[in-house]
Structure formats: C-alpha cells, structure tokens
C-alpha cells in the first residue's frame, strides 16, 4: 500500500510538472526541484538510511531483552547494558566501543550481539550497517594475511565513511590468524580522525571461545564453595580472562596490541549454563515457533544433554547450542 501510494504521488507530480512546464519555465524548475526533494524523502522512507528513523537506540528494550531473553548471564547482561547505554547516550565518544565476548559455545555470545543490534538498528541484524566477519569464512588462508589486512581496512573505512554508526562483529576470534586484528588498531584508538574518517561512533564486537576455561574454573570454584553464580562479579574474572586471552596462541587476540594498549573496553564473560537455563532455552525455542511452551518437553530436551562435573551434572557442555534443532524431536 505504501509503495502504491508513493507511485501515485510521483505520477501526479510528474503530470503537474509537464503541465506547468508548458506555460512557465520558472514554475517547471520549482516543481522539479520540489520533486527531487520529495523523491529523496520517499527514498529514505522506503530504504534503510543512516538517520534516526532507522538508527535509534532503545535502552529500555535492550535492558529488558538482556534480562528476560539471555538466560543465565547476569554478569554479561549487566556489563553490556551499561557499556552500550553509556556509549550510545554519549554525543561525543572519545573512541569506538569495543567489546570482547568470551565463553564456551552455546552460552549466548551471538545472541547477545543480535540483541545489541536490535536495540540500535530498526532492521536489527539485517541492517546494512551491521557487518559480520567469520574467521573461517572470510579469512581462511594464513598465507593471504597481507591481502586480508588491506581488505579489512578498506571495508571498515568504506562502511564507516557511509555511516558513522556502523557495527562490526568478528565471530570465531579463537580461529582467527594472530596479527590480523591488529591491522584495525588505528580505527579503535583515541583518534579524532584516521585519514579523514572518524570511527568514534562505531561499535566493534569480538566473539571468542578463548578464555572459556578461565570462566568455567571461576564458576566451578563458586559452585564448590556453595556460592550462587549470581555472586560472581566482573572483578572475579576480568583479570584472569584478559590474561588468558592475551596468552592464548590459538586466539586471534594473542599478544594483540588491542589488549596491550587497553583498547578493549570490556572483556565480557559468559558463564557456563546450568540445567535450569537449558530448560529455559527449550521453552523459548517453542515459544519462538508460536507454540505453547511445554515444561515436560523442555525437561526431556535438557535431560539428554551432556553436563559436568560428570557425577553432579551441573553445567551444560554445549550450553543451548543444539536446542533449536533438538526440541522438535521430543514433541
């Protein structure tokens, strides 16, 4: 309906312009000038553009989504909400926001990134201003490092030049070739502009399994001491996590200047999920398919997964990674 209405407006404007042009060249100029402005307005209305209509931060939505949809991650939810809110509400940030999300597979790192995108961009992860890089897909060959560095720099520069509120997500950082990510260090630093482009309003998010062992050990220590996981604070894991990532030779952040120069704003730990969290994931998966969540089915799904320690079966080995593909089997 909107597109049909737009076409009618343009047709009427074109007809009026031809009639006006038959009598008065000045009127023709004015009419076509108005038409050009209207066409740009309609274009921006229908197609995603780098303006507040398409990019507008919803702080309440982010906080609610993190607290109700990201299961078992009180610490990550708190850090992300504070970091993103503070950054997006700052009209003149000194540097881009750089978040490094760490934890075992299935703990919610990708999902959290999607929630951030949904809170900023009307189109969410489908936005043309959200760019996802996957190590094995985009940078598979170690022998092409120089080419990858140049391509990555050009890609980021080109996209930020088009929209300063661009977001870049680097998945599988633990599989990325060491040294590659250092090629974008100038864009993450405290510079007003780099080659005439300001990167201060961009967001960079790194996702990695590296450091997961450190996070799991801290969570296990709290459990063995009879303490709740909700008692874990950032200070309990941040230092050991940063060191673990920096010294992990299998990580794309190994000995990176991004850590050495303190350009990563937050190392965000994702804790291993417990049985109850897997049940919540299964319930959410059913709801996402428009079905009434069935607690009995969710419990069957959770019961068949692997847990550790082996005897106590407290933490899920794969988190919620396989839930979407498994729950239908039990219905």
Short mmCIF file of C-alpha atoms in Angstrom, two decimals:
data_model
loop_
_atom_site.label_atom_id
_atom_site.label_comp_id
_atom_site.label_asym_id
_atom_site.label_seq_id
_atom_site.Cartn_x
_atom_site.Cartn_y
_atom_site.Cartn_z
CA UNK A 1 0.00 0.00 0.00
CA UNK A 2 2.79 2.45 0.89
CA UNK A 3 4.65 1.76 -2.35
CA UNK A 4 1.44 2.13 -4.42
CA UNK A 5 0.69 5.46 -2.74
CA UNK A 6 4.21 6.69 -3.44
CA UNK A 7 3.89 5.77 -7.12
CA UNK A 8 0.60 7.70 -7.37
CA UNK A 9 2.23 10.77 -5.78
CA UNK A 10 5.14 10.65 -8.21
CA UNK A 11 2.81 10.18 -11.19
CA UNK A 12 0.67 13.13 -10.13
CA UNK A 13 3.74 15.27 -9.57
CA UNK A 14 5.13 14.34 -12.98
CA UNK A 15 1.83 15.20 -14.69
CA UNK A 16 1.66 18.54 -12.89
CA UNK A 17 5.26 19.30 -13.83
CA UNK A 18 4.56 18.70 -17.53
CA UNK A 19 1.50 20.95 -17.46
CA UNK A 20 3.36 23.67 -15.60
CA UNK A 21 6.31 23.44 -17.98
CA UNK A 22 4.08 24.12 -20.94
CA UNK A 23 3.41 27.61 -19.62
CA UNK A 24 6.23 28.77 -17.37
CA UNK A 25 9.91 27.62 -17.32
CA UNK A 26 10.41 29.11 -13.84
CA UNK A 27 7.48 27.11 -12.48
CA UNK A 28 8.91 23.99 -14.11
CA UNK A 29 12.22 24.49 -12.32
CA UNK A 30 10.48 24.95 -8.98
CA UNK A 31 8.25 21.93 -9.46
CA UNK A 32 11.13 19.63 -10.42
CA UNK A 33 13.15 20.97 -7.50
CA UNK A 34 10.32 20.07 -5.14
CA UNK A 35 10.05 16.72 -6.91
CA UNK A 36 13.72 15.95 -6.34
CA UNK A 37 13.42 16.71 -2.62
CA UNK A 38 10.25 14.62 -2.37
CA UNK A 39 11.89 11.75 -4.22
CA UNK A 40 14.83 11.73 -1.79
CA UNK A 41 12.43 11.84 1.16
CA UNK A 42 10.43 8.91 -0.22
CA UNK A 43 13.65 7.01 -1.00
CA UNK A 44 14.88 7.44 2.58
CA UNK A 45 11.46 6.44 3.87
CA UNK A 46 11.39 3.16 1.98
CA UNK A 47 15.08 2.22 2.04
CA UNK A 48 17.23 1.93 5.15
CA UNK A 49 19.35 5.04 5.63
CA UNK A 50 21.89 6.29 8.14
CA UNK A 51 19.48 8.54 10.02
CA UNK A 52 17.44 8.50 13.28
CA UNK A 53 14.45 6.89 11.56
CA UNK A 54 16.48 3.74 11.03
CA UNK A 55 19.11 4.07 13.76
CA UNK A 56 17.73 4.94 17.19
CA UNK A 57 18.87 3.40 20.47
CA UNK A 58 16.20 1.73 22.60
CA UNK A 59 17.80 1.48 26.02
CA UNK A 60 14.67 0.08 27.70
CA UNK A 61 14.31 -2.60 25.04
CA UNK A 62 17.94 -3.67 25.41
CA UNK A 63 17.74 -3.90 29.19
CA UNK A 64 14.51 -5.90 29.05
CA UNK A 65 15.78 -8.28 26.37
CA UNK A 66 19.02 -8.95 28.22
CA UNK A 67 17.20 -9.66 31.47
CA UNK A 68 14.41 -11.84 30.02
CA UNK A 69 15.87 -13.46 26.88
CA UNK A 70 19.55 -14.02 27.70
CA UNK A 71 19.39 -16.87 30.19
CA UNK A 72 21.91 -17.40 32.98
CA UNK A 73 24.11 -14.42 32.14
CA UNK A 74 23.54 -11.85 34.88
CA UNK A 75 27.11 -10.56 34.59
CA UNK A 76 27.21 -10.25 30.79
CA UNK A 77 23.75 -8.65 30.78
CA UNK A 78 24.79 -6.01 33.30
CA UNK A 79 28.07 -5.17 31.55
CA UNK A 80 26.54 -4.99 28.07
CA UNK A 81 23.58 -2.85 29.19
CA UNK A 82 25.86 -0.36 30.96
CA UNK A 83 28.51 -0.27 28.23
CA UNK A 84 26.15 0.14 25.27
CA UNK A 85 23.86 2.60 27.05
CA UNK A 86 26.77 4.78 28.14
CA UNK A 87 28.25 4.75 24.66
CA UNK A 88 25.06 5.41 22.70
CA UNK A 89 23.98 8.21 25.04
CA UNK A 90 27.33 9.97 24.63
CA UNK A 91 27.06 12.51 21.82
CA UNK A 92 30.85 12.77 21.52
CA UNK A 93 32.59 9.50 22.49
CA UNK A 94 36.39 9.60 22.60
CA UNK A 95 36.78 6.22 20.87
CA UNK A 96 34.65 3.43 19.36
CA UNK A 97 33.01 0.98 21.72
CA UNK A 98 35.00 -2.28 21.76
CA UNK A 99 33.51 -5.33 23.48
CA UNK A 100 35.15 -8.75 23.64
CA UNK A 101 32.66 -11.51 24.47
CA UNK A 102 34.11 -14.76 25.82
CA UNK A 103 32.77 -18.12 26.89
CA UNK A 104 32.13 -21.68 25.84
CA UNK A 105 29.93 -22.44 22.87
CA UNK A 106 26.18 -22.11 23.36
CA UNK A 107 26.34 -19.60 26.20
CA UNK A 108 24.74 -16.71 24.27
CA UNK A 109 27.51 -14.60 22.74
CA UNK A 110 26.00 -14.42 19.26
CA UNK A 111 22.53 -13.93 20.69
CA UNK A 112 23.72 -11.04 22.86
CA UNK A 113 25.27 -9.40 19.79
CA UNK A 114 21.94 -9.71 17.98
CA UNK A 115 20.14 -8.09 20.93
CA UNK A 116 22.54 -5.15 20.78
CA UNK A 117 21.89 -4.76 17.04
CA UNK A 118 18.12 -4.95 17.56
CA UNK A 119 18.27 -2.18 20.17
CA UNK A 120 20.09 0.20 17.80
CA UNK A 121 19.02 -0.62 14.25
CA UNK A 122 15.43 -0.86 13.09
CA UNK A 123 16.43 -3.76 10.83
CA UNK A 124 18.46 -5.47 13.57
CA UNK A 125 20.99 -7.98 12.27
CA UNK A 126 19.58 -7.49 8.76
CA UNK A 127 20.69 -3.87 8.78
CA UNK A 128 23.13 -2.88 6.06
CA UNK A 129 25.10 -1.12 8.78
CA UNK A 130 25.76 -4.32 10.75
CA UNK A 131 28.72 -6.29 9.37
CA UNK A 132 29.64 -9.81 10.48
CA UNK A 133 33.05 -11.38 9.81
CA UNK A 134 33.67 -15.08 10.42
CA UNK A 135 37.28 -16.24 10.67
CA UNK A 136 36.99 -19.47 8.69
CA UNK A 137 34.75 -17.93 6.02
CA UNK A 138 36.35 -14.54 5.42
CA UNK A 139 39.97 -15.18 6.44
CA UNK A 140 40.66 -18.89 5.81
CA UNK A 141 44.24 -18.85 4.48
CA UNK A 142 47.22 -17.88 6.63
CA UNK A 143 49.27 -17.20 3.51
CA UNK A 144 46.99 -14.33 2.47
CA UNK A 145 47.34 -12.26 5.63
CA UNK A 146 48.58 -9.12 3.87
CA UNK A 147 45.65 -9.17 1.46
CA UNK A 148 43.18 -9.78 4.32
CA UNK A 149 44.57 -6.84 6.29
CA UNK A 150 44.19 -4.48 3.34
CA UNK A 151 40.69 -5.72 2.52
CA UNK A 152 39.58 -5.45 6.14
CA UNK A 153 40.87 -1.90 6.49
CA UNK A 154 39.20 -0.84 3.25
CA UNK A 155 35.92 -2.50 4.18
CA UNK A 156 35.73 -0.85 7.59
CA UNK A 157 36.81 2.55 6.30
CA UNK A 158 34.30 2.45 3.45
CA UNK A 159 31.39 1.49 5.67
CA UNK A 160 32.14 3.97 8.44
CA UNK A 161 32.52 6.68 5.80
CA UNK A 162 28.97 5.85 4.69
CA UNK A 163 27.57 5.62 8.23
CA UNK A 164 29.42 6.55 11.40
CA UNK A 165 27.02 4.38 13.44
CA UNK A 166 28.26 1.14 11.86
CA UNK A 167 28.65 -2.08 13.84
CA UNK A 168 31.28 -4.75 13.15
CA UNK A 169 31.04 -8.23 14.66
CA UNK A 170 34.03 -10.59 14.47
CA UNK A 171 32.97 -14.17 15.16
CA UNK A 172 35.31 -17.11 15.86
CA UNK A 173 38.12 -14.90 17.12
CA UNK A 174 39.70 -18.04 18.58
CA UNK A 175 40.14 -19.29 14.98
CA UNK A 176 41.42 -16.04 13.52
CA UNK A 177 45.07 -15.77 12.47
CA UNK A 178 47.07 -13.88 15.14
CA UNK A 179 48.05 -10.41 13.99
CA UNK A 180 45.15 -9.85 11.59
CA UNK A 181 43.01 -7.91 14.02
CA UNK A 182 45.91 -5.58 14.82
CA UNK A 183 45.52 -4.14 11.33
CA UNK A 184 42.45 -2.21 12.51
CA UNK A 185 44.04 -0.89 15.70
CA UNK A 186 44.13 2.76 14.46
CA UNK A 187 40.35 2.65 13.99
CA UNK A 188 39.83 1.57 17.61
CA UNK A 189 42.18 4.09 19.18
CA UNK A 190 41.66 7.57 20.65
CA UNK A 191 42.00 9.44 17.36
CA UNK A 192 39.72 12.22 16.21
CA UNK A 193 40.06 11.01 12.62
CA UNK A 194 42.14 8.50 10.66
CA UNK A 195 42.71 9.51 7.04
CA UNK A 196 39.82 11.94 7.29
CA UNK A 197 37.34 9.44 8.77
CA UNK A 198 36.07 9.42 12.37
CA UNK A 199 35.44 5.98 13.87
CA UNK A 200 34.38 7.22 17.29
CA UNK A 201 30.70 6.30 16.94
CA UNK A 202 31.28 2.79 15.57
CA UNK A 203 30.91 -0.41 17.60
CA UNK A 204 33.29 -3.39 17.39
CA UNK A 205 32.35 -6.72 18.98
CA UNK A 206 34.68 -9.73 19.18
CA UNK A 207 33.25 -13.19 19.90
CA UNK A 208 35.52 -15.95 21.12
CA UNK A 209 35.63 -19.27 22.93
CA UNK A 210 39.13 -18.32 24.12
CA UNK A 211 39.21 -17.69 27.84
CA UNK A 212 36.29 -20.05 28.35
CA UNK A 213 38.33 -22.36 30.58
CA UNK A 214 39.16 -19.46 32.92
CA UNK A 215 35.47 -18.50 33.16
CA UNK A 216 34.41 -22.09 33.76
CA UNK A 217 37.01 -22.52 36.52
CA UNK A 218 35.79 -19.42 38.35
CA UNK A 219 32.18 -20.59 38.07
CA UNK A 220 33.15 -24.06 39.34
CA UNK A 221 35.04 -22.55 42.28
CA UNK A 222 31.95 -20.58 43.32
CA UNK A 223 29.76 -23.67 42.99
CA UNK A 224 32.15 -25.84 45.02
CA UNK A 225 32.22 -23.17 47.72
CA UNK A 226 28.42 -23.28 47.89
CA UNK A 227 28.09 -19.77 46.49
CA UNK A 228 25.50 -18.65 43.95
CA UNK A 229 26.62 -17.84 40.39
CA UNK A 230 24.84 -14.51 40.79
CA UNK A 231 27.53 -13.57 43.33
CA UNK A 232 30.20 -13.62 40.61
CA UNK A 233 31.33 -10.08 39.77
CA UNK A 234 33.44 -8.70 36.94
CA UNK A 235 36.46 -8.29 39.22
CA UNK A 236 36.37 -12.04 39.91
CA UNK A 237 37.02 -12.94 36.28
CA UNK A 238 38.22 -9.90 34.28
CA UNK A 239 41.96 -10.03 35.01
CA UNK A 240 42.34 -13.79 34.59
CA UNK A 241 40.17 -13.66 31.45
CA UNK A 242 42.22 -10.90 29.80
CA UNK A 243 45.49 -12.70 30.59
CA UNK A 244 44.14 -16.00 29.33
CA UNK A 245 43.06 -14.46 26.03
CA UNK A 246 46.27 -12.45 25.59
CA UNK A 247 48.49 -15.51 26.14
CA UNK A 248 46.40 -18.00 24.16
CA UNK A 249 48.32 -18.76 20.94
CA UNK A 250 45.17 -20.19 19.38
CA UNK A 251 43.35 -16.88 19.78
CA UNK A 252 43.14 -14.05 17.26
CA UNK A 253 43.81 -11.77 20.23
CA UNK A 254 47.12 -13.46 21.10
CA UNK A 255 49.62 -10.76 22.10
CA UNK A 256 47.45 -8.20 20.32
CA UNK A 257 48.14 -4.51 20.75
CA UNK A 258 44.39 -4.04 21.29
CA UNK A 259 44.80 -5.60 24.74
CA UNK A 260 48.31 -4.28 25.33
CA UNK A 261 47.13 -0.70 24.65
CA UNK A 262 43.87 -1.14 26.61
CA UNK A 263 41.64 -0.54 23.58
CA UNK A 264 39.17 -3.28 24.54
CA UNK A 265 36.65 -1.51 26.78
CA UNK A 266 35.17 -4.62 28.37
CA UNK A 267 36.01 -8.31 28.44
CA UNK A 268 32.54 -9.79 28.87
CA UNK A 269 32.42 -13.27 30.46
CA UNK A 270 29.62 -15.68 29.56
CA UNK A 271 29.23 -18.26 32.31
CA UNK A 272 28.57 -21.96 31.61
CA UNK A 273 24.82 -22.65 31.65
CA UNK A 274 23.11 -24.85 34.19
CA UNK A 275 20.31 -27.38 33.70
CA UNK A 276 17.61 -24.81 34.51
CA UNK A 277 18.94 -22.45 31.86
CA UNK A 278 18.81 -25.17 29.19
CA UNK A 279 15.15 -25.74 30.12
CA UNK A 280 14.52 -22.00 29.66
CA UNK A 281 16.18 -22.14 26.22
CA UNK A 282 13.95 -25.02 25.16
CA UNK A 283 10.84 -23.19 26.37
CA UNK A 284 11.91 -20.07 24.47
CA UNK A 285 12.53 -22.12 21.30
CA UNK A 286 8.98 -23.47 21.41
CA UNK A 287 7.56 -20.03 22.00
CA UNK A 288 9.56 -18.65 19.06
CA UNK A 289 7.75 -21.18 16.82
CA UNK A 290 4.37 -19.94 18.01
CA UNK A 291 3.74 -22.96 20.23
CA UNK A 292 2.67 -23.10 23.84
CA UNK A 293 5.85 -23.87 25.83
CA UNK A 294 5.72 -27.38 27.32
CA UNK A 295 7.75 -27.77 30.51
CA UNK A 296 7.75 -31.58 30.21
CA UNK A 297 9.21 -31.45 26.70
CA UNK A 298 11.77 -28.85 27.76
CA UNK A 299 12.83 -31.05 30.65
CA UNK A 300 13.32 -34.04 28.32
CA UNK A 301 15.48 -31.95 25.99
CA UNK A 302 17.64 -30.71 28.86
CA UNK A 303 17.96 -34.17 30.43
CA UNK A 304 19.55 -35.67 27.31
CA UNK A 305 22.42 -33.18 27.08
CA UNK A 306 25.92 -33.69 28.50
CA UNK A 307 26.86 -31.98 31.76
CA UNK A 308 29.90 -31.55 34.00
CA UNK A 309 31.12 -32.39 36.59
CA UNK A 310 30.04 -35.82 35.37
CA UNK A 311 28.61 -37.02 38.68
CA UNK A 312 26.73 -33.88 39.66
CA UNK A 313 25.64 -32.84 36.09
CA UNK A 314 25.60 -29.12 36.92
CA UNK A 315 26.87 -27.28 33.82
CA UNK A 316 25.90 -27.97 30.22
CA UNK A 317 28.85 -28.88 27.97
CA UNK A 318 27.30 -27.25 24.89
CA UNK A 319 25.07 -24.74 26.62
CA UNK A 320 21.98 -24.12 24.48
CA UNK A 321 23.82 -24.66 21.20
CA UNK A 322 21.75 -27.59 19.89
CA UNK A 323 18.38 -26.73 21.43
CA UNK A 324 16.78 -25.26 18.29
CA UNK A 325 17.47 -28.43 16.32
CA UNK A 326 16.57 -30.89 19.07
CA UNK A 327 13.36 -29.83 20.81
CA UNK A 328 11.06 -30.83 17.91
CA UNK A 329 12.24 -34.43 18.27
CA UNK A 330 10.61 -34.60 21.70
CA UNK A 331 7.24 -33.06 20.76
#
